Structures are given as C-alpha cells and as structure tokens.
Amino acid sequence: IEFTITRNLENNFIVKRIHFSKQGKDYNFQERVKVLSINDFRNYFVESKLKILNLQGNYNLEEFNPETSDRLIIMGQKNKKN
C-alpha cells in the first residue's frame, strides 16, 4: 500500500490528509489538530490549577526548544492545597 499524506495549515488548524487505495477501493482520512502556543498551554494549566514542572521537546526528554523540537511534552502536577 502506498500512502499519500499532505499537511496544511487551515484556519489555525494543522490538517493532515491521508489517502490510499486497496483492492481498487479508495480510502481518505483527515486529522485536524488545533495550533496552540506555549502560552495557551500555560493558561490552561493555570485555569486547571496545575503547575508546569518541565517542558520537554521529544520522547528522549530533551529540553524543549520552540524552533527545533519535534513536539511539546509538558510535565506537571496538581497545585498543593494550602
């Protein structure tokens, strides 16, 4: 099976389209992921009473770099009650 995969930025979403054919039948799938900034995540954590402990940039848990990291992995915990 040969897959055709495209990614586009549309209305602040990353849209990934996947197409392939199998036994003469065409298949098309779409994934949509909202583009969020690190500040969006910080605000979500504050609203949820969570504390950000670390920001990692890949599955090897290297430090997050907004210019070069493959992804954003956030390590956090619940804020302790006083």
PDB file of C-alpha atoms in Angstrom:
ATOM      1  CA  ILE A   1       0.000   0.000   0.000  1.00  0.00           C
ATOM      2  CA  GLU A   2       1.296   3.440  -0.904  1.00  0.00           C
ATOM      3  CA  PHE A   3       0.093   6.327   1.243  1.00  0.00           C
ATOM      4  CA  THR A   4      -0.236   9.917   0.083  1.00  0.00           C
ATOM      5  CA  ILE A   5      -0.011  12.252   3.072  1.00  0.00           C
ATOM      6  CA  THR A   6      -0.356  16.036   2.974  1.00  0.00           C
ATOM      7  CA  ARG A   7      -0.256  18.574   5.782  1.00  0.00           C
ATOM      8  CA  ASN A   8      -1.629  22.104   5.566  1.00  0.00           C
ATOM      9  CA  LEU A   9      -2.311  24.977   7.920  1.00  0.00           C
ATOM     10  CA  GLU A  10      -6.005  25.937   7.665  1.00  0.00           C
ATOM     11  CA  ASN A  11      -7.777  28.403   9.958  1.00  0.00           C
ATOM     12  CA  ASN A  12      -5.330  27.819  12.832  1.00  0.00           C
ATOM     13  CA  PHE A  13      -5.506  24.025  12.446  1.00  0.00           C
ATOM     14  CA  ILE A  14      -2.898  21.645  11.099  1.00  0.00           C
ATOM     15  CA  VAL A  15      -4.849  19.428   8.706  1.00  0.00           C
ATOM     16  CA  LYS A  16      -3.313  16.093   7.721  1.00  0.00           C
ATOM     17  CA  ARG A  17      -4.939  14.209   4.847  1.00  0.00           C
ATOM     18  CA  ILE A  18      -4.149  10.552   4.220  1.00  0.00           C
ATOM     19  CA  HIS A  19      -5.098   8.776   1.015  1.00  0.00           C
ATOM     20  CA  PHE A  20      -4.512   5.228  -0.165  1.00  0.00           C
ATOM     21  CA  SER A  21      -6.097   2.585  -2.365  1.00  0.00           C
ATOM     22  CA  LYS A  22      -6.536  -1.077  -1.557  1.00  0.00           C
ATOM     23  CA  GLN A  23      -8.072  -3.701  -3.836  1.00  0.00           C
ATOM     24  CA  GLY A  24      -9.452  -0.997  -6.120  1.00  0.00           C
ATOM     25  CA  LYS A  25     -11.136   0.968  -3.336  1.00  0.00           C
ATOM     26  CA  ASP A  26     -10.006   4.490  -2.361  1.00  0.00           C
ATOM     27  CA  TYR A  27      -9.661   5.492   1.283  1.00  0.00           C
ATOM     28  CA  ASN A  28      -9.382   9.061   2.555  1.00  0.00           C
ATOM     29  CA  PHE A  29      -8.824  10.141   6.141  1.00  0.00           C
ATOM     30  CA  GLN A  30      -8.306  13.510   7.757  1.00  0.00           C
ATOM     31  CA  GLU A  31      -6.774  14.564  11.076  1.00  0.00           C
ATOM     32  CA  ARG A  32      -7.199  18.081  12.476  1.00  0.00           C
ATOM     33  CA  VAL A  33      -5.087  19.462  15.315  1.00  0.00           C
ATOM     34  CA  LYS A  34      -5.536  22.977  16.680  1.00  0.00           C
ATOM     35  CA  VAL A  35      -2.395  25.097  16.716  1.00  0.00           C
ATOM     36  CA  LEU A  36      -1.693  26.188  20.297  1.00  0.00           C
ATOM     37  CA  SER A  37       1.120  28.314  21.678  1.00  0.00           C
ATOM     38  CA  ILE A  38       3.094  27.606  24.822  1.00  0.00           C
ATOM     39  CA  ASN A  39       1.172  30.490  26.423  1.00  0.00           C
ATOM     40  CA  ASP A  40      -2.129  28.748  25.579  1.00  0.00           C
ATOM     41  CA  PHE A  41      -0.895  25.694  27.479  1.00  0.00           C
ATOM     42  CA  ARG A  42       0.330  27.815  30.398  1.00  0.00           C
ATOM     43  CA  ASN A  43      -3.120  29.424  30.645  1.00  0.00           C
ATOM     44  CA  TYR A  44      -4.853  26.027  30.516  1.00  0.00           C
ATOM     45  CA  PHE A  45      -2.635  24.795  33.341  1.00  0.00           C
ATOM     46  CA  VAL A  46      -3.365  27.866  35.491  1.00  0.00           C
ATOM     47  CA  GLU A  47      -7.111  27.522  34.863  1.00  0.00           C
ATOM     48  CA  SER A  48      -6.911  23.839  35.843  1.00  0.00           C
ATOM     49  CA  LYS A  49      -4.885  24.566  38.997  1.00  0.00           C
ATOM     50  CA  LEU A  50      -1.877  22.686  37.626  1.00  0.00           C
ATOM     51  CA  LYS A  51       1.789  23.590  37.851  1.00  0.00           C
ATOM     52  CA  ILE A  52       4.199  23.094  34.931  1.00  0.00           C
ATOM     53  CA  LEU A  53       7.330  21.313  36.127  1.00  0.00           C
ATOM     54  CA  ASN A  54       9.218  20.716  32.861  1.00  0.00           C
ATOM     55  CA  LEU A  55       8.889  21.273  29.140  1.00  0.00           C
ATOM     56  CA  GLN A  56      10.451  18.536  27.009  1.00  0.00           C
ATOM     57  CA  GLY A  57      10.933  18.627  23.256  1.00  0.00           C
ATOM     58  CA  ASN A  58      10.922  14.937  22.309  1.00  0.00           C
ATOM     59  CA  TYR A  59      10.487  11.402  23.639  1.00  0.00           C
ATOM     60  CA  ASN A  60      14.142  11.413  24.790  1.00  0.00           C
ATOM     61  CA  LEU A  61      13.019  14.177  27.183  1.00  0.00           C
ATOM     62  CA  GLU A  62      15.467  16.724  25.817  1.00  0.00           C
ATOM     63  CA  GLU A  63      14.776  20.346  26.704  1.00  0.00           C
ATOM     64  CA  PHE A  64      12.000  21.978  24.681  1.00  0.00           C
ATOM     65  CA  ASN A  65      13.157  24.432  22.015  1.00  0.00           C
ATOM     66  CA  PRO A  66      10.296  26.151  20.150  1.00  0.00           C
ATOM     67  CA  GLU A  67      12.428  26.418  16.996  1.00  0.00           C
ATOM     68  CA  THR A  68      13.776  22.870  16.761  1.00  0.00           C
ATOM     69  CA  SER A  69      11.756  20.473  18.947  1.00  0.00           C
ATOM     70  CA  ASP A  70       9.649  17.743  17.319  1.00  0.00           C
ATOM     71  CA  ARG A  71       6.882  18.170  19.867  1.00  0.00           C
ATOM     72  CA  LEU A  72       5.996  19.647  23.240  1.00  0.00           C
ATOM     73  CA  ILE A  73       5.733  17.343  26.237  1.00  0.00           C
ATOM     74  CA  ILE A  74       4.577  19.048  29.425  1.00  0.00           C
ATOM     75  CA  MET A  75       5.266  17.526  32.825  1.00  0.00           C
ATOM     76  CA  GLY A  76       3.081  18.945  35.542  1.00  0.00           C
ATOM     77  CA  GLN A  77       1.393  18.313  38.825  1.00  0.00           C
ATOM     78  CA  LYS A  78      -1.610  19.452  40.778  1.00  0.00           C
ATOM     79  CA  ASN A  79      -1.056  22.538  42.889  1.00  0.00           C
ATOM     80  CA  LYS A  80      -0.882  21.635  46.555  1.00  0.00           C
ATOM     81  CA  LYS A  81      -3.795  22.853  48.685  1.00  0.00           C
ATOM     82  CA  ASN A  82      -2.926  25.347  51.393  1.00  0.00           C
TER      83      ASN A  82
END
